[in-house]
XYZ file of C-alpha atoms in Angstrom:
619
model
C 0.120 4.469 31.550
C 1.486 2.993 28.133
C 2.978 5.608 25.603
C 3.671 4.442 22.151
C 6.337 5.833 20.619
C 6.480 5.601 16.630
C 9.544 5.878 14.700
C 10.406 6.050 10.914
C 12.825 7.219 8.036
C 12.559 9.242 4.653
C 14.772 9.917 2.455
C 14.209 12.960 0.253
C 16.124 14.279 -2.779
C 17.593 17.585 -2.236
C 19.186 18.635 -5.929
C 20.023 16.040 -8.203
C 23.758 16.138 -6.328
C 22.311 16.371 -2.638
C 20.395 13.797 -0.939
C 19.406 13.857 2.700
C 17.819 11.412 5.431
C 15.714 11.886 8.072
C 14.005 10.011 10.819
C 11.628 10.974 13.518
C 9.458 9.260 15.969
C 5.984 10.787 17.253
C 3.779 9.242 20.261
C 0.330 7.741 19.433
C -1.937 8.844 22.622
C -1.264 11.903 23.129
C -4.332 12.958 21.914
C -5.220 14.593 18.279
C -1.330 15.318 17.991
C -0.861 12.325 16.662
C -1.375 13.316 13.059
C -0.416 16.827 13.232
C 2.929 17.156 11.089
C 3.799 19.786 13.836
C 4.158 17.220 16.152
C 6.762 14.878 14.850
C 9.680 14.960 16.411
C 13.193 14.873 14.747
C 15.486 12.304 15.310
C 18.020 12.821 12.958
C 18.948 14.843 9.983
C 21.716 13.260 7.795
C 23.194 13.815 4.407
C 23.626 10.755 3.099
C 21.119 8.214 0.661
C 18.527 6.079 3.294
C 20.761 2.703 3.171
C 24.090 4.019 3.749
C 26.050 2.300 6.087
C 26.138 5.360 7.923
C 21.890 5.381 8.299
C 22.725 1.535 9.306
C 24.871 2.639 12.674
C 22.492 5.425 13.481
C 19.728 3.332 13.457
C 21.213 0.808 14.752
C 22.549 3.261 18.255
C 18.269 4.419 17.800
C 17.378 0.721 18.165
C 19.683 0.384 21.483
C 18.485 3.686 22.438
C 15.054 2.187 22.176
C 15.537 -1.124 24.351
C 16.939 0.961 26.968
C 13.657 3.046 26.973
C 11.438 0.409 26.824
C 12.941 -1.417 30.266
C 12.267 1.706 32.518
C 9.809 3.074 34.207
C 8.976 7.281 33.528
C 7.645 9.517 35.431
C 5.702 12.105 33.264
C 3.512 14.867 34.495
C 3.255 12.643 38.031
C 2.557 9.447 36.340
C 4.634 6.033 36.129
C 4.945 5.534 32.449
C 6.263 3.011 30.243
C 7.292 2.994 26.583
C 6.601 0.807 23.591
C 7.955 1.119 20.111
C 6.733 0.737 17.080
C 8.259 0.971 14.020
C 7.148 2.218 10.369
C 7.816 3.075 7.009
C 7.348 2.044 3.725
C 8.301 -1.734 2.658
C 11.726 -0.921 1.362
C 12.834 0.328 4.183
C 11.453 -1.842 6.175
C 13.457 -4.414 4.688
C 16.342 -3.224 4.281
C 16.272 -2.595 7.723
C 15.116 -6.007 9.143
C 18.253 -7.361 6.529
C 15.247 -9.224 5.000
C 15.264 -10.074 1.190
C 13.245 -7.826 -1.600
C 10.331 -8.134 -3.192
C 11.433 -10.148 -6.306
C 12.155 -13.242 -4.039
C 10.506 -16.639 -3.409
C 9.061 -14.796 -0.226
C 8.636 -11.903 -0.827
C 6.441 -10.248 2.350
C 8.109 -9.442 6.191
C 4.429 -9.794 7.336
C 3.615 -13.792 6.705
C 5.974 -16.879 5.290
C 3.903 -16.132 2.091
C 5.561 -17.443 -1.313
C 4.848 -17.235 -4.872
C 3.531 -20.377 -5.216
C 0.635 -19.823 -2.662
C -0.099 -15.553 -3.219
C -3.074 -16.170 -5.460
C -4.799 -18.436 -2.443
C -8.259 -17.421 -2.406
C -9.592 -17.371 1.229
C -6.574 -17.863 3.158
C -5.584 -16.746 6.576
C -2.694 -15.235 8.101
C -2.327 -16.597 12.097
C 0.074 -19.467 14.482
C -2.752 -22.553 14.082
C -2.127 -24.976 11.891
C -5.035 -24.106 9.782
C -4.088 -20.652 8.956
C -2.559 -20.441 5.260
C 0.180 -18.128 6.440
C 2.281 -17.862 9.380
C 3.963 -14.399 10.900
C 7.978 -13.829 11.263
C 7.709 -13.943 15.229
C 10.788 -13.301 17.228
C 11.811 -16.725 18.304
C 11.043 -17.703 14.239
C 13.492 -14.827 13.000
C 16.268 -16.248 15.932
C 16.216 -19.549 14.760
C 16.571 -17.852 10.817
C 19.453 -17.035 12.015
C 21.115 -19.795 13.706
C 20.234 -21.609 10.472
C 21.748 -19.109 8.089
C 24.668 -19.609 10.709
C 25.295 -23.040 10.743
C 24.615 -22.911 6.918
C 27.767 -20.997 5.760
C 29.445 -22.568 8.144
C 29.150 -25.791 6.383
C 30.368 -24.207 3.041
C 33.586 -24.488 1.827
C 36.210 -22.289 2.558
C 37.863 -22.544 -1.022
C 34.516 -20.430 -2.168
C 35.215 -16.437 -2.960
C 33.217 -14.337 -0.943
C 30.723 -13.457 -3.821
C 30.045 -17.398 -4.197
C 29.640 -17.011 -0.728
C 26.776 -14.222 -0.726
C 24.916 -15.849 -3.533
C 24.855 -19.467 -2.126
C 23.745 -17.427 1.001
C 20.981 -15.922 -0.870
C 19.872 -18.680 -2.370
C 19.375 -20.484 0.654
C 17.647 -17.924 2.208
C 15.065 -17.532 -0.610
C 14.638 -21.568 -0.746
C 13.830 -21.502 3.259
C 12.139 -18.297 3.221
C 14.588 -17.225 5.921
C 13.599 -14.132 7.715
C 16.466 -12.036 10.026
C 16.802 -9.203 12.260
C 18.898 -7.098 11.087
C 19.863 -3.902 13.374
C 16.274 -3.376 14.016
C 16.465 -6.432 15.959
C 13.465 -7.134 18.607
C 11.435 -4.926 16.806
C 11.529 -6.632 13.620
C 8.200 -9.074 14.277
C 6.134 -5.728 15.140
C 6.800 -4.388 11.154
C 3.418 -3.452 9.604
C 2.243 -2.460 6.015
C 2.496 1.210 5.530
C -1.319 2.170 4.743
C -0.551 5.448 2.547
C 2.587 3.646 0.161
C 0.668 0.401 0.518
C -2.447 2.267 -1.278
C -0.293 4.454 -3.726
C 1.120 0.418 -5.044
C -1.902 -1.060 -5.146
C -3.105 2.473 -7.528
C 0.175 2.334 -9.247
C -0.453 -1.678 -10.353
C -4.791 -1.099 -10.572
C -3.700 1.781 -13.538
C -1.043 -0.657 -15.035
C -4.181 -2.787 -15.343
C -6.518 -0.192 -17.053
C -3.646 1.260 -19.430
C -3.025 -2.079 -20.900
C -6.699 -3.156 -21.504
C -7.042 0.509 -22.992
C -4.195 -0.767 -25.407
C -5.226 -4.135 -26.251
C -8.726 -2.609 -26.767
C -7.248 0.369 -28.742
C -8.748 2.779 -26.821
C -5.722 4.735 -26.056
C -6.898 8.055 -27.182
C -10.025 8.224 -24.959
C -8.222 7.039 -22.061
C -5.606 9.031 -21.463
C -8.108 12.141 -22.383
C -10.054 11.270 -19.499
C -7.217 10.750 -17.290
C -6.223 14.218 -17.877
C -9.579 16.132 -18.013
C -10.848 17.950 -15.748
C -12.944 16.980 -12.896
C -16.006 18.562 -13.867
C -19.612 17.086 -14.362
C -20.526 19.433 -17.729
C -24.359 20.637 -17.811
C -25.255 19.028 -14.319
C -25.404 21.798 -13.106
C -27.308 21.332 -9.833
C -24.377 19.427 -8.545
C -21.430 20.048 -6.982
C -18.570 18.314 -7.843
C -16.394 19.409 -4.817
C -17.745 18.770 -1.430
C -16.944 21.666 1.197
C -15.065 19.990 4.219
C -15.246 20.432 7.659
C -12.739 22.958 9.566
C -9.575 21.294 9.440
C -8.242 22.708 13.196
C -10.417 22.526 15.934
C -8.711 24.015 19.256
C -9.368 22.464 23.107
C -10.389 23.787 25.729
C -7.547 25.078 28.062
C -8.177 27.291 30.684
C -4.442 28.515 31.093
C -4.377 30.236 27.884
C -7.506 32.732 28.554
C -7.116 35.771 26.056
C -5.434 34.575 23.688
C -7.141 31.027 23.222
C -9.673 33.104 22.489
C -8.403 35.196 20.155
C -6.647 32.028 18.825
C -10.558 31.528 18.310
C -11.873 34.365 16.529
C -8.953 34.583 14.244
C -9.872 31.082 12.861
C -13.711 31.815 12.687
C -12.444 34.507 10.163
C -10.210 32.068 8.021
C -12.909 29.433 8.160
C -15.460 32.138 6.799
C -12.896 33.194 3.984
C -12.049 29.200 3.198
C -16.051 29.216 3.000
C -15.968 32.205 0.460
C -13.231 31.157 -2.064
C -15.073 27.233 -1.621
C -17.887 28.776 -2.418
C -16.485 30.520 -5.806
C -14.395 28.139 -6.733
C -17.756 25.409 -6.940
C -19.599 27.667 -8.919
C -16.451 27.512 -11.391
C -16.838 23.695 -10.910
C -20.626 23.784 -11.626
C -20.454 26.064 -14.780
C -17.377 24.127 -16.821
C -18.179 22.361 -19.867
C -16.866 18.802 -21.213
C -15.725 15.891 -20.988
C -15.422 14.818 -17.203
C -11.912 13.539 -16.136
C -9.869 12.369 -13.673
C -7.493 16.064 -12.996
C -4.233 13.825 -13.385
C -2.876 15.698 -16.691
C 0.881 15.776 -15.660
C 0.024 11.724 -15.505
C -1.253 11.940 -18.563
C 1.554 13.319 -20.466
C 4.040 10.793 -19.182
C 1.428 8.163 -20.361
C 0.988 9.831 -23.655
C 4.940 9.464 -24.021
C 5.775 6.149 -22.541
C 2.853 5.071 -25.507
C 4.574 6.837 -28.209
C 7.521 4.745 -27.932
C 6.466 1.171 -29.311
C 8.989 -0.814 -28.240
C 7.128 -0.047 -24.483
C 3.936 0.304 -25.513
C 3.035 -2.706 -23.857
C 5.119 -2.625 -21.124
C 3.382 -1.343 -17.112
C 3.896 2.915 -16.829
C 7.430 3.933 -15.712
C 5.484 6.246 -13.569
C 5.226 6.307 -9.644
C 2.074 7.700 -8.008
C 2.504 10.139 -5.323
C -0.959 10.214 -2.583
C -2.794 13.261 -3.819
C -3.130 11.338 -7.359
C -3.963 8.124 -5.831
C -6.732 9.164 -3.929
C -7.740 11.167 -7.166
C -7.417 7.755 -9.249
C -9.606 5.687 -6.073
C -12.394 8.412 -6.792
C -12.997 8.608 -10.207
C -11.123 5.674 -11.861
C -14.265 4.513 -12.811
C -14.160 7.143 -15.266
C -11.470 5.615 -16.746
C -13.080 2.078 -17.621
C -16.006 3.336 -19.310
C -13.748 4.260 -22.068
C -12.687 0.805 -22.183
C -16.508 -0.364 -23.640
C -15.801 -0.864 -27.198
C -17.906 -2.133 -30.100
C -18.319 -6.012 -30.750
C -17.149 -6.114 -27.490
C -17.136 -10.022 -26.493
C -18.353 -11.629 -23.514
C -14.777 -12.005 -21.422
C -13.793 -8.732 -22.440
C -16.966 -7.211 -20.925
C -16.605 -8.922 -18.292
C -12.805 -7.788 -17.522
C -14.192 -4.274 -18.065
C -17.017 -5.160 -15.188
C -14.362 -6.800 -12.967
C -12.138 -3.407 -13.304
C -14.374 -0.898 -12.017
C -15.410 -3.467 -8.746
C -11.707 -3.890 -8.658
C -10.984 -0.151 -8.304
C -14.448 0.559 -6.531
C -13.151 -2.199 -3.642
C -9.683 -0.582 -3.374
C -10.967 3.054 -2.768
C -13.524 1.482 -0.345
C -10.716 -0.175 1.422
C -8.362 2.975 1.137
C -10.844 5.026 2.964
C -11.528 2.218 6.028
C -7.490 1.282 6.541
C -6.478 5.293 6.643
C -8.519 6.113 9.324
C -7.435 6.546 12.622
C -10.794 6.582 14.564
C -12.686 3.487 14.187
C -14.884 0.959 15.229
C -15.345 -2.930 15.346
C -17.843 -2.905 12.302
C -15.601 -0.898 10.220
C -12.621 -3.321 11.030
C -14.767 -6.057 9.940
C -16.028 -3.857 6.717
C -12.012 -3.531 5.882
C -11.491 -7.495 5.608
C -14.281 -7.691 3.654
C -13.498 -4.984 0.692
C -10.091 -6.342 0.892
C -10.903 -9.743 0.183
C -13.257 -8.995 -2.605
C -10.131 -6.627 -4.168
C -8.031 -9.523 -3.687
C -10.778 -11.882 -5.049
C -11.468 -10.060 -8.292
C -7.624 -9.767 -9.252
C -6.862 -13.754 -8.744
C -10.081 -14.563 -10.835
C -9.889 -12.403 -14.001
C -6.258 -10.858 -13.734
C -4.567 -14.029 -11.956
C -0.647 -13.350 -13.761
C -1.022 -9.726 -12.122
C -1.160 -11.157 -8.378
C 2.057 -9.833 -6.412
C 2.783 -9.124 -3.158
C 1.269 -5.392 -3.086
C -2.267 -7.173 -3.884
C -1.701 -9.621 -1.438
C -0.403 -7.134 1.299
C -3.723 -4.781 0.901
C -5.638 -8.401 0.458
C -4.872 -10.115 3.504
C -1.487 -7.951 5.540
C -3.236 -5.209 6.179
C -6.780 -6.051 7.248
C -4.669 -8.905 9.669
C -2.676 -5.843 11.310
C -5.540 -3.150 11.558
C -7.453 -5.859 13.558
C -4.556 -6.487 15.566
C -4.258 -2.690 16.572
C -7.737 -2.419 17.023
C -7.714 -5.181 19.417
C -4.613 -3.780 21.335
C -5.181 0.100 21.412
C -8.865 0.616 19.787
C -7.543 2.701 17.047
C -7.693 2.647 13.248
C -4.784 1.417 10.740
C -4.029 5.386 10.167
C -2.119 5.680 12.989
C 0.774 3.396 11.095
C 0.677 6.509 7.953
C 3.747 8.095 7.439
C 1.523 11.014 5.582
C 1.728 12.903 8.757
C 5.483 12.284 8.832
C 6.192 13.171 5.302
C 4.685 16.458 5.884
C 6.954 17.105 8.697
C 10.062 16.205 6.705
C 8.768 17.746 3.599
C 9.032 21.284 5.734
C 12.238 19.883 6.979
C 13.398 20.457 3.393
C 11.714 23.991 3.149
C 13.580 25.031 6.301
C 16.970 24.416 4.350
C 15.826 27.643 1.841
C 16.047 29.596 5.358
C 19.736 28.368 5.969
C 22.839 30.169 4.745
C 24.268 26.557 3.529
C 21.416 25.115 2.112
C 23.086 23.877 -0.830
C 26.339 23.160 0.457
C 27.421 19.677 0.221
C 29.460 20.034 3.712
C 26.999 18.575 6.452
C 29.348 21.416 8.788
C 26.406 23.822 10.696
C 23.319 23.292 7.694
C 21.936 20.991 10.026
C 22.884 22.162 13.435
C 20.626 25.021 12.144
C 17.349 23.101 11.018
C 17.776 21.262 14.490
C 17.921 23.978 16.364
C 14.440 26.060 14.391
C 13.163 22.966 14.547
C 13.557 22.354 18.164
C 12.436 26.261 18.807
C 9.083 25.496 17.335
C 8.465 21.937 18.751
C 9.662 22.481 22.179
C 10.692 25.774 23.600
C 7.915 27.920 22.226
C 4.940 25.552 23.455
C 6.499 25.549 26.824
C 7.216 29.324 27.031
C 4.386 30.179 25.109
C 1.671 28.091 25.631
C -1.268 27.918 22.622
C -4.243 25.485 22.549
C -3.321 22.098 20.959
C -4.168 22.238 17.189
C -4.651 19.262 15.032
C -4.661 19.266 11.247
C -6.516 15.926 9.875
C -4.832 14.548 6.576
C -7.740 11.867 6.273
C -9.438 12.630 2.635
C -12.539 10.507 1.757
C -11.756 8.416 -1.188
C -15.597 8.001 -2.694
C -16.351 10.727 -5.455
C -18.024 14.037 -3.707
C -21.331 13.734 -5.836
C -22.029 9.928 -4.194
C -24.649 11.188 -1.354
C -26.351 12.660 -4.096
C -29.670 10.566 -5.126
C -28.775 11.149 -8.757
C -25.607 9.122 -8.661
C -25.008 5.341 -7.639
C -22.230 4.566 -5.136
C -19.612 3.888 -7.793
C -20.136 7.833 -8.727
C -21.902 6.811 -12.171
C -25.213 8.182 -13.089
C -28.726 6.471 -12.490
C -32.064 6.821 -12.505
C -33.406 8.766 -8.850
C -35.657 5.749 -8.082
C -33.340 3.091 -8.984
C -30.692 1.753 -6.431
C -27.551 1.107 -8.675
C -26.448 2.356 -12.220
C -26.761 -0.200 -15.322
C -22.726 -1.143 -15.167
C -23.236 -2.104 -11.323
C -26.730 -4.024 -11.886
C -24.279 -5.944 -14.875
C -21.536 -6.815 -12.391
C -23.604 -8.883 -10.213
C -22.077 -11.893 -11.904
C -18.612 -10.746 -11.459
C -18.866 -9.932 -7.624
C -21.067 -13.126 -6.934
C -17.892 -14.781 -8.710
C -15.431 -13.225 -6.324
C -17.937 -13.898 -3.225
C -17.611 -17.387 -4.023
C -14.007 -17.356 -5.070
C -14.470 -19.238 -8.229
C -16.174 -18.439 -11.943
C -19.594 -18.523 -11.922
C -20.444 -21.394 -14.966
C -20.933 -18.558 -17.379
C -17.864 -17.087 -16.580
C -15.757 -20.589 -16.265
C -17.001 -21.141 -20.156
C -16.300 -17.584 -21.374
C -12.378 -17.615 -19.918
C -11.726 -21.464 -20.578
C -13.845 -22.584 -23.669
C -11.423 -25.203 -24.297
C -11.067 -28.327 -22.722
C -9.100 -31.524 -22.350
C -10.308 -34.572 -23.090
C -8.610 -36.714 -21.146
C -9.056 -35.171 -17.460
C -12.059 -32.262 -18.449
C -9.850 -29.409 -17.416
C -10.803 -26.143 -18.913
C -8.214 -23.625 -20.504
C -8.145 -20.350 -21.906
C -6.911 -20.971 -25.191
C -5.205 -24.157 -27.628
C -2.001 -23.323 -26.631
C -2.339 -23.877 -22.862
C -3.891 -27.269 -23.952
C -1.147 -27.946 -26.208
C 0.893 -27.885 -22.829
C -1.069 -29.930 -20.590
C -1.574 -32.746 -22.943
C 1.933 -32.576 -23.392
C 2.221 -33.496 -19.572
C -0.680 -35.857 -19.328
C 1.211 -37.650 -22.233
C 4.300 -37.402 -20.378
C 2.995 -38.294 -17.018
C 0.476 -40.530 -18.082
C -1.936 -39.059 -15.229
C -4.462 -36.887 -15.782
C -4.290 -34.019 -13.529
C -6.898 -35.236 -10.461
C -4.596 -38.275 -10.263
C -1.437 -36.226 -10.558
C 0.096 -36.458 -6.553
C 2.827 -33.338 -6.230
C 4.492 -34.496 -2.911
C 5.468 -38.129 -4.541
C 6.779 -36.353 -7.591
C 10.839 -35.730 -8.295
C 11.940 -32.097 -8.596
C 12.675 -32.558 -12.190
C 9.124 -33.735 -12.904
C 7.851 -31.048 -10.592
C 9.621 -28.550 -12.843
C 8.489 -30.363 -15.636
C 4.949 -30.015 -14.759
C 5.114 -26.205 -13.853
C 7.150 -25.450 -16.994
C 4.272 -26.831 -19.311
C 2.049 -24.753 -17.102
C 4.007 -21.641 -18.001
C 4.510 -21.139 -13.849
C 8.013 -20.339 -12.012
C 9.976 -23.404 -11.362
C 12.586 -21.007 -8.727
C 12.426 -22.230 -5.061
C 13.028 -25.707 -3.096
C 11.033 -29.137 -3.689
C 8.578 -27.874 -0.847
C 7.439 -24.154 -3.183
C 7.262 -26.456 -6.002
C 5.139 -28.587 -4.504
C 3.000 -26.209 -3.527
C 2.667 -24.125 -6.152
C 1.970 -27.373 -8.467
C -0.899 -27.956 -5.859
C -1.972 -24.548 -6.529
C -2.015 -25.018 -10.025
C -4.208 -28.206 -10.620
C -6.312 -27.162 -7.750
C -7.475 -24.034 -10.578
C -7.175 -26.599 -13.160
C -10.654 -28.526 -11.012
């Protein structure tokens, strides 16, 4: 028998002077424990920020801890088990601990030797044949990162100060996309993308997207009043808009706890009739209110309504960070939220921006509810690359500057790792979620309140104390006490409630009974046929890029991006189908991506690339 053991870190702000870090590790098969926040088990309770150099050495004595565990055999409950880690958490961390570089570099992703001249790839693969688009960080890869990082400062001079030193070290690094180890050494090549942060990114950069169309459009005002009304549905009211769940804790059979299993019974039977009750009043509420229907995120409204007030921002993304509970709210009724973006004289490619927004958020909350689930099957897996690609899709087509690596992670990261789970274990991405976790560590802080030093900044007996409750309720009252094993799901659907309902089409818009989709999903079929074939239908190609060059026939958006490329075909003399990257000096390369308005950071090989990438849209 295998047990897989699953480790992480939080960090969570205490007062604005105290900040405290936690890890804890939790086994995957042991049944429906898995995502009960009761079952997480504490590692370590420290106060200090999540990168200190103190977290560094305790993770680092974890990691040992880890290899030691991993090369044994265990007996447990008469059985010969072994161990195998896994770690998790959200990219940041992940990072930091793998000593890898952040987001803002020329490779910016642990997961695949993806760069910025190559993210928008429609299509692409992530695998070890030559004729994937991306390769993984494997062990022996990161090893040899090293040696060359190694031998490279080695070579350097030893009349350079040590903070030449660490930038030329840098710099090489982001040139060679060099990947390391860091102290989470051999586990480093089994990182994955974090399903719950990865979705609360991809909502955080989808409502960037909406806000500043809602600008440009001037539709401000109805915008943010949808984003903060209510959830409601006004005079339908023969629907409701909340859908009653199933009992959240179901209990096993165990005959060793007799009586009181089954009183363990009847006492929920009562809560699940009074949860039935108050569900039951609180949809007629839902049924009876009047107005406009919303999206419930008013305390995100607010800070929208003030970042737009100032106009020196106005047009810069939200300095707001989406927590899950809002996301998933966002997934289910963000289409809400573009019909206030139809305006009047509305032209043809802002119409269809407005059509490729709502599949764009209808795709995401599609994929959001396949890649958090822990039981699954072979045809969902399938289902997740799918919506992901066609999220992916619809970004590089109509919103192609606001590729980055969180669209490419949910794109092509995550449905590459939830097949490789499923193909290892037979269980869903949702077993990587930290939401479980964060519930654990979230009570963590509540048990503080029950601590005589729960504000003291001395680290002397506060948590010696939340150890010690925390080990009475994980350990010594199961044993002693023995309950059936309870289980509290955190999966929430992401489609809108009202969806099964014939009424309603499957983007939670209204239609006609007998028709199969609403009228903004029938007008989309362009859009989604566009991102099925990865390129702009004819229509579309003429509606983005009415303007074109007559020297090569390459199609551009507007005069000024002509302005540039005839610029380069005069100073070049090719046009761009005869235009070979890989012969080309750096300076030209530059050059070229310059009057293309693209980054000219990395080494000749990124350039070269990304060039490639470039005239290949320009076909």
């Amino acid at each position: 028998m295998k047990i897989i053991l699953f480790f992480s870190s939080l960090m969570m702000e205490l007062t604005s002077e105290l900040t405290m870090s936690i890890g804890s590790m939790v086994c995957w098969n042991f049944g429906d424990q898995v995502r009960s926040r009761d079952f997480q088990y504490l590692l370590h309770c420290v106060s200090v920020q999540e990168k200190d150099q103190l977290m560094h050495d305790l993770w680092e004595q974890h990691t040992e801890e880890m290899k030691i565990l991993e090369g044994n055999i265990l007996t447990v409950c008469n059985k010969d088990c072994t161990v195998e880690f896994q770690p998790g958490a959200d990219m940041s961390w992940q990072s930091w601990a793998a000593n890898e570089l952040n987001q803002t570099a020329t490779y910016p992703s642990p997961y695949a030797n993806v760069h910025k001249g190559n993210m928008c790839t429609m299509g692409g693969t992530i695998g070890f044949s030559d004729s994937d688009t991306w390769k993984p960080f494997t062990l022996e890869k990161r090893k040899s990162h090293v040696e060359k990082v190694r031998n490279f400062m080695s070579s350097l001079p030893s009349s350079l100060t040590e903070k030449n030193r660490h930038a030329r070290k840098l710099q090489f690094m982001a040139e060679n996309g060099i990947r390391q180890l860091g102290w989470i050494g051999q586990f480093a090549d089994r990182l994955r993308p974090e399903p719950m942060h990865c979705e609360i990114n991809a909502g955080q950069h989808y409502i960037d997207l909406l806000y500043l169309e809602a600008v440009m459009r001037k539709k401000f005002d109805p915008f943010v009043s949808v984003l903060a009304a209510p959830l409601g549905r006004g005079d339908e009211d023969d629907i409701d808009e909340v859908q009653p769940q199933k009992s959240l804790v179901k209990i096993s059979s165990l005959e060793s706890v007799g009586e009181r299993a089954r009183q363990q019974d009847l006492l929920q039977q009562s809560e699940e009739k009074l949860r039935q009750h108050l569900e039951k009043a609180g949809n007629g509420s839902v049924r009876k209110a009047s107005g406009k229907r919303g999206c419930g995120l008013g305390y995100l409204a607010s800070i929208v309504r003030e970042h737009y007030s100032d106009e020196s921002n106005r047009h810069n993304k939200l300095p707001v960070r989406l927590i899950g509970n809002q996301a998933i709210a966002l997934a289910r009724y963000s289409y809400r939220l573009v019909d206030t973006l139809k305006c009047e004289n509305e032209t043809e490619a802002q119409k269809a921006k407005r059509l490729a927004l709502g599949k764009i958020g209808e795709y995401l909350r599609n994929a959001g509810g396949l890649f958090n689930r822990i039981e699954t099957n072979s045809a969902q897996v399938a289902r997740l690359k799918e919506v992901c690609e066609m999220y992916f899709n619809l970004i590089s087509l109509f919103f192609p500057s606001s590729v980055n690596v969180t669209t490419w992670t949910v794109g092509y990261a995550i449905p590459c790792h939830a097949n490789l789970l499923f193909k290892l274990y037979k269980v869903g991405y949702g077993i990587v979620s930290l939401q479980a976790k964060e519930a654990k560590h979230s009570g963590v802080k509540d048990d503080l309140t029950l601590t005589n030093r729960s504000t003291a900044i001395t680290p002397i007996g506060k948590w010696w104390q939340v150890m010690r409750s925390n080990y009475v309720r994980s350990f010594y009252l199961p044993e002693h006490q023995p309950m059936p094993s309870s289980y509290t799901s955190h999966y929430q659907s992401r489609s809108p409630p009202h969806c099964n309902h014939s009424k309603f089409c499957k983007c939670g818009r209204d239609k006609d009974r007998h028709e199969l989709t609403c009228d903004v999903c029938l007008s989309s079929i362009e859009v989604v046929t566009s991102a099925n074939k990865r390129e702009l239908t004819h229509s579309l190609l003429f509606t983005f890029k009415p303007v074109v060059c007559k020297q090569c026939n390459t199609r551009f958006a507007d005069n000024v991006l002509l302005s540039s490329h005839l610029k380069f075909c005069n100073f070049s003399g090719l046009t761009s189908s005869k235009i070979k990257p890989g012969t080309m000096t750096v300076p030209a390369l530059k050059e070229a991506l310059r009057l293309r308005l693209l980054s000219v950071a990395g080494n000749k090989e990124v350039l070269v690339k990304r060039l490639e990438g470039a005239l290949a849209g320009e076909g």
